[in-house]
XYZ file of C-alpha atoms in Angstrom:
725
model
C 7.344 15.813 -12.183
C 7.592 18.996 -9.940
C 11.020 18.203 -7.967
C 10.809 18.272 -4.330
C 12.568 20.735 -2.166
C 14.270 19.054 0.356
C 16.745 20.380 3.242
C 19.184 18.015 4.556
C 19.200 17.481 7.943
C 19.037 14.904 10.536
C 15.615 13.273 11.339
C 12.947 15.144 13.972
C 13.617 14.261 17.874
C 10.442 12.970 19.529
C 7.995 16.271 19.941
C 8.634 15.804 23.354
C 12.029 17.282 23.581
C 12.402 20.752 24.870
C 12.989 22.818 21.933
C 17.021 23.239 22.634
C 17.356 19.646 22.191
C 15.997 19.326 18.476
C 17.679 19.279 15.371
C 16.637 20.646 12.370
C 14.341 17.738 10.438
C 14.457 17.174 6.998
C 11.649 19.662 5.331
C 9.713 18.578 2.056
C 7.446 20.655 0.053
C 5.640 20.680 -3.309
C 3.120 23.653 -3.168
C 4.170 25.790 -0.526
C 7.568 27.493 0.287
C 10.223 27.087 2.809
C 10.844 29.598 5.477
C 14.195 30.334 6.464
C 14.075 31.782 10.505
C 17.488 32.009 12.693
C 19.207 29.925 10.489
C 16.390 27.247 10.510
C 14.082 26.234 7.652
C 10.389 25.570 8.145
C 7.229 24.557 5.860
C 5.005 27.217 5.157
C 1.559 25.362 5.392
C -0.686 28.196 5.136
C 1.391 29.903 2.541
C 1.370 33.628 4.441
C 4.927 34.038 4.655
C 5.221 34.178 8.140
C 6.084 31.599 10.704
C 2.987 30.327 12.841
C 3.549 28.611 15.933
C 1.720 25.273 14.154
C 4.357 25.339 11.661
C 7.508 25.819 14.063
C 8.822 22.291 14.919
C 10.668 23.325 17.860
C 7.393 23.840 19.754
C 5.620 20.976 21.805
C 3.250 18.866 19.423
C 0.503 20.159 21.745
C 1.194 23.824 21.432
C 1.188 23.718 17.656
C -2.293 21.388 17.877
C -3.673 24.040 19.440
C -2.353 27.216 17.379
C -4.092 24.935 14.118
C -7.384 24.414 15.809
C -7.837 28.410 16.248
C -7.132 29.013 12.903
C -8.913 26.279 11.330
C -12.767 26.544 10.065
C -15.541 24.388 11.165
C -15.335 22.919 7.914
C -11.807 21.535 8.080
C -12.157 20.047 11.518
C -15.292 18.020 10.596
C -13.788 16.797 7.799
C -11.054 15.417 10.025
C -13.611 13.355 11.275
C -13.631 11.365 7.984
C -11.860 8.461 6.489
C -12.459 6.470 3.027
C -10.794 4.638 0.719
C -8.815 6.310 -1.705
C -7.104 4.100 -4.472
C -4.829 4.994 -6.678
C -5.903 5.504 -10.362
C -4.208 3.344 -12.646
C -0.501 3.742 -13.231
C -0.290 5.262 -9.682
C -2.103 8.600 -10.514
C -5.045 10.379 -9.281
C -6.535 10.536 -12.721
C -10.045 8.949 -12.155
C -10.367 9.191 -8.420
C -11.934 11.257 -5.670
C -8.817 12.908 -4.160
C -9.266 16.596 -5.453
C -13.112 16.238 -4.029
C -12.321 14.247 -1.077
C -9.425 17.156 -0.088
C -11.010 20.249 -1.098
C -14.434 19.744 -0.687
C -15.239 17.136 2.087
C -11.709 18.503 3.935
C -10.399 15.085 4.561
C -6.746 14.291 5.372
C -7.187 10.572 6.500
C -7.502 7.864 3.791
C -7.564 4.203 3.327
C -5.247 2.781 0.421
C -5.944 -0.509 -0.792
C -4.336 -1.030 -4.196
C -2.061 -4.332 -3.972
C 1.484 -4.363 -4.607
C 2.842 -5.813 -7.998
C 5.915 -6.317 -9.616
C 4.343 -5.183 -12.723
C 1.581 -2.720 -13.259
C -1.724 -3.308 -14.310
C -2.588 -2.227 -18.162
C -5.205 0.739 -17.760
C -7.421 -0.868 -20.495
C -10.022 -3.022 -17.493
C -11.759 -2.113 -14.688
C -10.213 -2.144 -11.510
C -11.438 -4.153 -8.339
C -12.472 -3.168 -4.990
C -9.053 -2.674 -3.974
C -8.297 -0.598 -7.459
C -5.599 -1.294 -9.787
C -2.690 -3.121 -8.777
C 0.398 -1.093 -8.820
C 4.078 -1.002 -8.601
C 5.776 0.477 -5.650
C 7.268 3.603 -7.200
C 3.593 4.099 -8.724
C 2.433 3.815 -5.034
C 5.025 6.599 -3.603
C 3.824 8.480 -6.749
C 0.076 8.667 -5.853
C 0.936 9.254 -2.372
C 3.164 12.199 -3.448
C 0.571 13.664 -5.487
C -2.141 13.131 -2.977
C -0.021 15.007 -0.413
C 0.736 18.131 -3.205
C -2.904 18.261 -3.050
C -3.610 18.610 0.857
C -0.374 20.972 0.901
C -2.064 23.575 -1.528
C -5.298 23.938 0.967
C -5.522 26.519 2.959
C -3.953 25.296 6.238
C -1.868 22.711 4.581
C -3.024 19.702 6.537
C -0.884 17.079 5.190
C -2.740 13.103 4.589
C -2.511 10.078 6.792
C -2.508 7.002 4.642
C -3.841 3.663 6.208
C -4.809 0.313 5.299
C -5.021 -3.369 7.067
C -1.680 -5.178 7.379
C -0.134 -6.293 4.702
C 3.081 -8.123 5.117
C 1.685 -11.724 4.981
C 1.299 -14.598 2.915
C -2.881 -14.617 2.058
C -4.223 -17.655 0.488
C -7.813 -15.654 0.280
C -7.330 -12.124 0.044
C -10.549 -10.478 0.744
C -11.770 -6.482 0.499
C -11.914 -4.963 4.149
C -9.883 -7.872 5.612
C -6.777 -8.378 4.002
C -5.388 -7.935 0.699
C -2.362 -9.858 0.977
C 1.415 -8.894 0.334
C 1.692 -8.978 -3.151
C 5.126 -8.109 -4.121
C 5.957 -6.809 -0.911
C 7.881 -8.456 1.555
C 5.404 -11.738 2.944
C 5.902 -13.027 6.477
C 3.227 -15.870 7.487
C -0.083 -15.253 8.398
C -0.491 -13.905 11.983
C -0.922 -17.131 13.496
C 2.609 -18.360 11.884
C 4.297 -15.389 13.728
C 2.560 -16.493 16.976
C 3.460 -19.800 16.358
C 7.326 -18.784 15.895
C 7.225 -16.665 18.946
C 5.983 -19.706 21.005
C 8.395 -22.216 19.459
C 11.388 -19.861 19.968
C 10.371 -18.414 22.956
C 11.655 -14.626 21.977
C 10.134 -11.951 20.072
C 12.538 -11.796 17.438
C 9.843 -13.096 14.766
C 7.900 -9.805 15.688
C 11.106 -7.821 15.620
C 11.611 -9.211 12.009
C 8.195 -8.475 10.637
C 7.976 -5.009 12.489
C 11.744 -4.077 10.540
C 10.317 -4.977 7.280
C 6.912 -3.702 7.756
C 7.976 -0.278 8.939
C 10.684 0.168 6.200
C 8.436 -0.851 3.343
C 5.019 1.281 4.414
C 7.017 4.265 5.166
C 8.847 4.043 1.419
C 5.284 3.684 -0.170
C 3.933 6.530 2.010
C 1.815 4.305 4.499
C 2.189 5.841 7.859
C -1.009 4.308 9.451
C -2.244 0.605 10.037
C -5.827 -0.671 10.496
C -4.024 -3.132 12.771
C -2.662 -5.567 14.419
C -5.536 -7.547 15.690
C -5.641 -8.090 19.192
C -8.811 -10.013 19.035
C -8.281 -13.722 21.091
C -8.630 -16.967 19.065
C -11.211 -18.315 21.334
C -14.211 -19.415 19.117
C -12.777 -21.489 16.266
C -15.709 -20.975 14.100
C -15.057 -17.214 13.481
C -13.554 -16.897 10.385
C -11.577 -14.391 11.055
C -9.282 -16.324 13.537
C -6.620 -16.317 10.538
C -6.005 -12.886 11.314
C -5.243 -13.092 15.200
C -2.233 -14.234 17.069
C -3.963 -16.863 18.590
C -6.239 -17.941 21.440
C -3.505 -17.304 24.728
C -4.334 -13.789 26.102
C -0.786 -13.721 27.689
C 0.911 -14.199 24.080
C -1.329 -12.148 22.277
C -0.475 -9.229 24.811
C 3.094 -9.920 24.767
C 2.876 -9.535 21.077
C 0.682 -6.591 20.887
C 3.300 -5.049 22.983
C 6.006 -5.856 20.870
C 3.962 -4.891 18.073
C 3.783 -1.396 19.213
C 7.409 -0.974 20.312
C 8.758 -2.552 16.645
C 6.356 -0.014 14.970
C 5.822 3.195 16.601
C 8.858 2.479 19.069
C 6.296 3.419 22.086
C 4.195 6.350 21.957
C 3.846 7.978 18.476
C 6.676 10.383 17.578
C 8.840 11.670 14.887
C 10.637 8.410 14.764
C 7.851 6.196 14.319
C 7.675 4.495 11.458
C 3.852 3.282 11.003
C 1.082 4.509 13.812
C -1.109 1.227 14.717
C -4.872 1.423 15.352
C -5.086 -2.012 16.981
C -8.604 -3.444 16.801
C -11.207 -4.733 17.875
C -11.925 -3.387 21.169
C -12.571 -4.615 23.480
C -12.145 -8.444 21.902
C -13.652 -9.594 18.907
C -13.018 -12.804 19.441
C -16.090 -14.120 21.277
C -18.566 -14.314 18.493
C -21.939 -16.533 19.168
C -22.113 -19.640 16.838
C -18.503 -18.471 15.346
C -20.301 -15.793 12.795
C -18.997 -12.181 12.028
C -20.979 -9.222 12.905
C -19.889 -7.858 9.348
C -23.365 -9.509 8.747
C -26.274 -9.163 10.622
C -26.756 -12.800 11.791
C -23.312 -12.163 13.292
C -23.948 -9.355 15.887
C -23.819 -10.802 18.798
C -20.837 -11.277 21.166
C -21.281 -13.314 24.246
C -19.357 -14.321 27.224
C -20.359 -17.441 29.151
C -17.241 -18.155 30.687
C -17.090 -14.797 32.165
C -14.127 -14.579 30.798
C -14.187 -10.714 29.651
C -11.072 -9.315 31.325
C -8.870 -11.962 29.293
C -10.161 -10.197 26.298
C -8.869 -6.533 27.145
C -5.493 -7.691 28.695
C -3.665 -7.562 25.111
C -5.378 -3.798 24.275
C -4.037 -2.832 27.942
C -0.876 -4.078 27.364
C -0.796 -2.463 23.897
C -2.170 1.100 25.825
C 0.620 0.699 28.081
C 3.162 0.613 25.363
C 1.777 4.036 24.040
C -0.519 2.817 21.342
C -1.904 5.710 19.194
C -5.352 4.346 17.956
C -8.303 2.017 18.758
C -10.852 0.481 16.787
C -13.964 -1.003 18.302
C -16.274 -3.729 16.713
C -19.326 -4.207 15.320
C -20.556 -6.357 17.588
C -23.306 -6.227 20.362
C -22.461 -7.819 23.497
C -25.078 -10.036 25.285
C -25.258 -10.319 29.163
C -22.140 -8.925 29.444
C -21.319 -7.680 32.763
C -17.535 -6.509 33.874
C -16.628 -5.510 37.161
C -20.363 -5.106 38.332
C -21.101 -3.100 35.141
C -23.577 -4.654 32.821
C -23.149 -3.075 29.025
C -25.557 -2.122 26.731
C -26.453 -4.539 23.834
C -25.626 -2.049 20.984
C -22.526 -2.196 18.989
C -19.144 -1.334 20.776
C -18.638 1.545 18.125
C -22.048 3.267 19.428
C -21.528 2.555 23.415
C -19.860 5.574 25.364
C -20.023 3.135 28.051
C -17.660 0.901 25.941
C -15.657 3.906 24.558
C -15.472 6.455 26.920
C -15.995 4.684 30.045
C -14.115 1.520 29.582
C -11.268 2.389 27.309
C -10.951 5.902 28.201
C -11.541 5.958 32.066
C -10.457 2.695 32.906
C -7.936 1.563 30.693
C -6.418 5.454 30.246
C -6.491 5.387 26.911
C -4.923 8.587 25.142
C -5.338 8.367 21.903
C -7.900 8.705 19.017
C -10.641 6.349 18.411
C -10.873 4.969 14.650
C -14.714 3.349 13.726
C -14.665 0.427 12.247
C -15.360 0.988 8.351
C -19.036 0.935 7.491
C -21.040 1.695 10.682
C -22.796 4.548 9.338
C -24.212 2.927 6.590
C -24.136 -0.944 6.887
C -23.425 -2.058 10.662
C -25.448 -0.021 12.970
C -26.150 -2.874 15.315
C -28.721 -1.671 17.842
C -29.581 1.281 15.779
C -30.514 -0.593 12.495
C -33.616 1.988 12.351
C -31.602 5.094 12.957
C -31.069 7.569 9.725
C -27.644 8.523 8.968
C -27.607 11.812 10.996
C -28.682 10.295 13.961
C -26.006 7.433 13.573
C -23.265 10.070 12.915
C -24.726 12.066 15.931
C -24.369 8.663 18.115
C -21.303 7.428 16.491
C -19.389 10.920 17.479
C -21.188 11.224 20.888
C -20.049 7.842 21.867
C -16.354 8.706 21.436
C -15.370 8.082 18.040
C -12.761 10.353 16.427
C -12.971 9.380 12.618
C -15.511 7.256 10.926
C -14.299 4.729 8.527
C -16.009 4.361 5.486
C -17.945 7.874 5.364
C -17.092 11.054 3.772
C -19.698 13.226 3.778
C -18.699 16.393 5.808
C -21.941 17.726 5.238
C -23.573 15.981 7.390
C -21.497 16.373 10.662
C -21.980 20.339 9.642
C -25.288 19.879 9.410
C -25.605 17.980 12.895
C -23.442 21.006 14.604
C -25.651 23.595 13.480
C -28.778 21.613 14.274
C -26.825 21.270 18.088
C -26.858 17.366 18.010
C -23.467 17.343 17.857
C -21.009 20.071 20.206
C -18.955 22.312 17.960
C -16.487 21.289 20.899
C -16.701 17.581 20.754
C -15.944 18.038 16.670
C -12.737 20.073 18.088
C -11.931 17.862 20.717
C -11.504 14.784 18.090
C -9.686 16.539 15.257
C -7.071 17.676 18.170
C -6.488 13.920 18.696
C -6.156 13.407 14.974
C -3.918 16.136 14.327
C -1.811 15.259 17.343
C -0.691 11.789 15.489
C 0.279 13.878 12.231
C 2.025 16.421 13.780
C 3.863 13.744 15.865
C 5.023 11.880 12.659
C 6.676 14.611 11.061
C 4.203 14.579 8.192
C 3.808 18.664 8.544
C 7.501 18.948 7.748
C 7.783 16.528 5.073
C 4.695 14.248 4.065
C 6.634 13.073 0.625
C 8.531 9.699 0.228
C 11.472 9.004 -2.046
C 9.606 7.598 -5.344
C 12.623 6.257 -6.812
C 13.660 4.287 -3.655
C 10.597 2.469 -3.212
C 11.032 -0.025 -5.631
C 14.200 -1.123 -3.916
C 13.219 -0.938 -0.600
C 9.923 -3.294 -1.442
C 11.184 -6.602 -0.900
C 14.640 -5.975 -0.535
C 16.930 -9.186 -0.550
C 17.601 -8.406 3.544
C 14.121 -8.380 3.828
C 13.131 -11.542 1.935
C 15.831 -13.539 4.259
C 14.200 -12.151 7.323
C 11.137 -13.399 6.344
C 12.053 -16.782 5.286
C 13.542 -17.247 8.719
C 10.256 -16.948 10.535
C 8.443 -19.284 7.374
C 10.731 -21.858 9.015
C 10.386 -21.307 12.170
C 6.520 -20.677 11.971
C 6.053 -24.834 11.014
C 4.454 -26.912 13.774
C 5.490 -30.800 13.454
C 2.262 -31.948 14.958
C 2.980 -36.078 14.931
C 5.844 -38.169 13.503
C 6.065 -41.765 13.521
C 9.562 -42.141 12.595
C 8.711 -40.456 9.244
C 10.690 -37.292 9.589
C 13.505 -35.788 8.227
C 13.147 -37.375 5.175
C 16.401 -38.936 3.780
C 18.433 -36.695 1.198
C 17.691 -38.151 -2.320
C 14.550 -39.875 -1.339
C 11.542 -40.672 -3.992
C 8.516 -38.277 -2.980
C 5.428 -37.735 -4.320
C 3.999 -34.098 -4.240
C 0.801 -32.694 -4.296
C -0.405 -29.384 -3.849
C 3.329 -28.107 -3.105
C 6.136 -26.822 -5.422
C 8.166 -29.802 -7.005
C 10.989 -27.399 -8.248
C 11.289 -26.510 -4.345
C 11.377 -30.071 -3.444
C 14.267 -30.942 -5.424
C 16.149 -28.139 -4.571
C 15.479 -29.858 -1.004
C 17.353 -32.686 -2.373
C 14.983 -34.841 -2.967
C 14.080 -37.197 -6.165
C 10.095 -35.657 -7.263
C 7.121 -36.564 -8.720
C 4.796 -34.042 -9.200
C 0.883 -35.252 -8.430
C -2.223 -33.396 -9.494
C -5.314 -33.147 -8.771
C -6.763 -33.970 -11.787
C -8.561 -37.409 -13.192
C -5.537 -38.306 -15.140
C -3.056 -38.052 -11.595
C 0.076 -40.467 -11.768
C -0.335 -42.639 -9.141
C 2.056 -42.128 -5.664
C 2.991 -46.024 -5.270
C 6.857 -47.234 -5.242
C 7.542 -43.561 -3.879
C 9.609 -43.466 -0.165
C 6.649 -41.042 0.704
C 4.134 -38.492 -0.191
C 3.743 -34.908 0.484
C 0.292 -33.370 0.474
C -0.045 -29.785 1.076
C -3.974 -28.983 2.241
C -5.242 -26.074 2.192
C -8.981 -25.275 3.319
C -11.061 -21.864 2.452
C -15.084 -20.585 2.043
C -16.555 -20.522 -1.418
C -19.731 -20.396 -3.216
C -21.047 -17.775 -1.371
C -21.178 -15.028 -3.682
C -24.847 -15.388 -4.541
C -26.030 -15.206 -1.200
C -28.882 -12.885 -1.018
C -30.878 -12.166 2.120
C -34.441 -12.545 0.954
C -33.840 -15.087 -1.537
C -35.791 -18.424 -0.766
C -32.537 -20.471 -1.853
C -30.333 -18.539 0.347
C -30.990 -16.274 3.337
C -34.768 -17.216 3.212
C -34.779 -21.041 2.876
C -36.953 -22.459 5.321
C -35.051 -25.583 5.153
C -31.834 -23.642 7.009
C -33.077 -22.227 10.416
C -31.247 -20.316 12.960
C -31.176 -22.998 15.915
C -31.069 -19.960 18.456
C -33.711 -18.089 16.768
C -35.610 -20.696 15.105
C -35.960 -18.622 11.941
C -34.410 -18.233 8.162
C -31.083 -16.403 8.600
C -32.156 -13.414 6.186
C -30.604 -9.884 6.231
C -27.095 -9.539 6.287
C -26.340 -7.322 2.872
C -26.713 -3.595 2.680
C -29.416 -3.870 -0.167
C -31.823 -5.690 2.065
C -30.599 -4.328 5.694
C -30.521 -0.382 4.836
C -31.955 -0.249 1.011
C -32.354 3.654 1.637
C -28.730 4.117 2.793
C -27.144 2.693 -0.506
C -27.968 4.645 -3.695
C -26.271 1.648 -5.549
C -29.018 -0.621 -4.621
C -31.140 -1.209 -7.788
C -34.849 -2.271 -7.490
C -34.073 -5.183 -7.740
C -31.579 -5.426 -4.650
C -28.174 -6.017 -6.887
C -25.500 -3.794 -6.415
C -24.528 -1.810 -9.460
C -27.669 -2.272 -11.432
C -29.975 -5.357 -12.436
C -27.875 -8.564 -13.634
C -24.901 -7.415 -11.528
C -23.097 -9.400 -8.994
C -25.216 -9.759 -5.488
C -23.009 -8.622 -2.900
C -22.977 -12.450 -1.354
C -20.822 -13.088 1.861
C -18.338 -10.271 0.675
C -16.156 -10.363 3.613
C -15.665 -13.822 4.014
C -17.317 -17.126 6.314
C -19.228 -20.104 5.537
C -22.964 -20.014 4.741
C -24.125 -19.351 8.115
C -25.965 -22.859 8.847
C -22.315 -24.486 7.680
C -20.151 -22.565 10.060
C -20.153 -25.634 12.658
C -18.548 -27.492 9.416
C -15.307 -27.613 10.919
C -14.362 -31.207 10.579
C -12.713 -32.441 7.513
C -15.332 -35.057 7.054
C -18.266 -32.328 6.802
C -16.210 -29.620 5.315
C -15.802 -32.352 2.553
C -19.296 -32.399 1.878
C -20.121 -28.632 2.630
C -21.446 -26.216 -0.271
C -19.191 -23.271 1.478
C -16.163 -25.219 1.992
C -13.375 -26.243 0.057
C -10.574 -28.781 0.509
C -7.787 -28.927 -1.940
C -6.546 -31.350 -2.587
C -10.032 -32.487 -2.227
C -10.391 -35.164 0.648
C -11.522 -38.443 -1.787
C -8.044 -37.519 -3.492
C -5.821 -36.829 -0.260
C -7.001 -40.495 0.965
C -6.439 -42.126 -2.638
C -2.692 -40.965 -2.431
C -2.587 -42.581 1.320
C -3.832 -45.605 0.208
C -1.603 -45.855 -3.008
C 1.861 -45.050 -1.014
C 0.429 -46.357 2.561
C -0.509 -43.522 5.265
C 2.991 -44.242 7.209
C 4.528 -42.800 4.460
C 2.063 -39.755 3.775
C 3.288 -36.425 5.259
C 0.124 -34.100 5.569
C 0.956 -30.342 5.673
C -2.721 -28.607 6.946
C -2.780 -24.892 6.670
C -4.688 -23.486 9.418
C -7.147 -20.415 9.007
C -9.153 -21.857 11.863
C -8.576 -24.853 14.072
C -10.095 -27.461 12.041
C -10.657 -30.883 13.574
C -8.942 -33.929 12.257
C -11.346 -36.132 12.734
C -10.665 -39.770 12.682
C -13.489 -40.441 9.952
C -11.392 -38.527 7.681
C -8.263 -40.531 7.654
C -5.974 -37.780 7.859
C -4.676 -38.724 11.614
C -3.191 -41.943 10.244
C -0.891 -39.973 8.382
C 3.341 -40.871 9.574
C 3.494 -36.931 9.828
C 1.311 -34.235 10.078
C 2.425 -30.564 10.208
C 0.638 -27.172 10.708
C 1.083 -24.383 8.500
C -0.088 -20.856 8.879
C 0.926 -19.532 5.297
C 4.420 -20.455 5.396
C 5.786 -21.153 1.745
C 6.781 -24.107 0.208
C 10.465 -23.988 0.309
C 10.265 -23.445 4.126
C 8.232 -27.182 4.393
C 10.914 -28.615 2.382
C 13.420 -27.171 4.657
C 11.782 -28.744 7.542
C 10.789 -32.101 5.809
C 14.712 -32.388 4.729
C 16.057 -31.746 8.186
C 17.550 -28.459 6.835
C 15.461 -26.731 9.616
C 14.704 -28.843 12.601
C 11.211 -27.633 13.173
C 10.474 -25.420 16.465
C 6.814 -23.748 16.163
C 4.318 -24.471 18.400
C 0.578 -24.206 17.875
C -0.843 -21.110 18.758
C -4.404 -22.662 19.610
C -5.414 -26.160 20.655
C -6.969 -28.345 18.000
C -9.866 -30.341 19.028
C -10.263 -33.788 19.194
C -14.368 -33.563 17.414
C -16.761 -31.591 16.480
C -19.312 -31.780 19.644
C -15.825 -29.908 21.447
C -16.361 -27.073 19.120
C -19.807 -27.044 19.245
C -20.505 -26.786 22.496
C -17.114 -24.677 23.015
C -17.119 -20.997 25.564
C -16.792 -18.510 23.106
C -14.721 -16.549 25.430
C -12.643 -19.029 26.886
C -9.715 -20.997 24.711
C -9.190 -24.416 24.275
C -11.340 -27.590 25.055
C -11.375 -30.364 28.044
C -8.818 -32.455 27.655
C -10.780 -35.751 26.509
C -11.679 -33.227 23.853
C -8.476 -31.969 22.819
C -6.751 -33.490 20.141
C -3.207 -31.640 20.168
C -2.794 -28.844 23.226
C -2.323 -25.072 22.637
C 1.871 -24.823 22.490
C 2.116 -28.314 20.996
C 4.706 -29.044 18.879
C 7.704 -31.676 18.109
C 10.829 -31.448 16.481
C 13.802 -33.678 15.320
């Protein structure tokens, strides 16, 4: 391995400080020389042996950006507008990846890095998943450094910025492009759990713990940008991405967004920022009609029946005011939306200059860059489904997107510039906004990380301790009929939770199973059941299959037609070279796309009660509802403790029998040891609901998608409900 040359010095000061107020930053290089000028050190980014203005860290960022833009070719500037997935190869190498081609030929400097961090590296004798091989923290850091070395050797030596979706959360249903989970990184509760802890502690301490850990672990891996967090409001209970939000309340979410910007960026992005945020999904992805998601064509409509659009904007405004660096618009199409006297065009938000330039920049005062959501060019150009790839690229860039996610063809942009369909000045403007972030983060001085230190920083003991506290704080006690806390030494029956952790909490434990040979819960002091819900059985969904999307027995109630097209091979086959004649990805016999990004079958999106989910094809309750009822009958309902892990505001309907439990708890990705700390009384519950829980399924179906909560008579537990002892 090449040795990285490092000049020992203090961290760089913020770029806005005057030259005399700055101190020598750390300089890191592998492919270029270090220049010594006036007793100071600088990175010779272009290798010409001279200290050019863009290489001079003493100058304001704006001056450095301006100088570099004048030196860059149109190919380099156009390449800045691209970002796509670049995963580490097996063992963290660049072998077998597109790294060299993407950097040298496509002139790209931004990549989405999706590999899962594992305690043990994946062997190289198998095929990687869509998220690449599992790699160790050290291997991830080594890969980041190897890519930075390739970039440093390019004519202008522009460093790479790696991004990914939020990672540091316990994810029970990881999904490509949505959330891969923490792997071996420190895992906090889900975002809903962070909100529950914030509401319960009445402080931002849970967010501060999350940002402290995330900042250290991401920086150690070379991840300096995040596709996150989601500022969307969970006002539509059926939307399958509710679990990634911080709940339904606009004020609470706005407070959290501000805290995230301050915690990860430290305010406006500068050399002391750890992770630059790209908040999403502007102008709020929560109000999805029928709860369907715009990753699929049948879910592209966003509706505002109660006129609450301003509430969805508020979290973004708070983040912008705090110094947010980047924003991502959603795929969705606003339907009948009028705000402050202006009616919005019914096209995907990313293709709407009215939304990006008018609302975001002119009205809200956003000064950063706009990062499109992934796949708007090939897959999800709602409102422009019939447009060609060049037309979509031109529309997206001219509408205000500065970088196109999931797109890596610089030739398309160059051709459009040559044809006069994109002004070169627009390319330069976008490139300047993007370069500003790379300069401000200090990447031009040192883009490299310490590979040997990465493994010690990721999941460090102090990080795990911070997460453990938040796990406990995130648990919500919904109801308690004098059952909790359980007495030390109580004989408990545990189903779908770790019996060892229960024993450590001071209980005598019988481990139950959901199998046919399950032992009885009778004669125990209490039964503890952890309940998880997920969507399943949707992998074979095909748009034009009479058993699936073209099934006449399942009609969209809004249109009266079959649900139809949602996958790339049927929606835009001419744009997807990997689609074979039979419409399957990768050729005949390969797996179908299915509902890759999650969610129930569209005709089962309403099935949010436990009774209907138990009967549905695409919902899975574990343990199964009949098994839960059996245990309740054996031990007695009043001695049953049910902890439901909520990814949506599920309906705990009377028919399910779950309401009869002696104690009900809500968790949001909390670990078992935190649950048993609460059940034993070692930690008194403080969490509060980040969304209201409906009393009946009708309330869900009749809910106004843009408004939080339900009528009082339709509410089982209100927003911010939570008991203690």
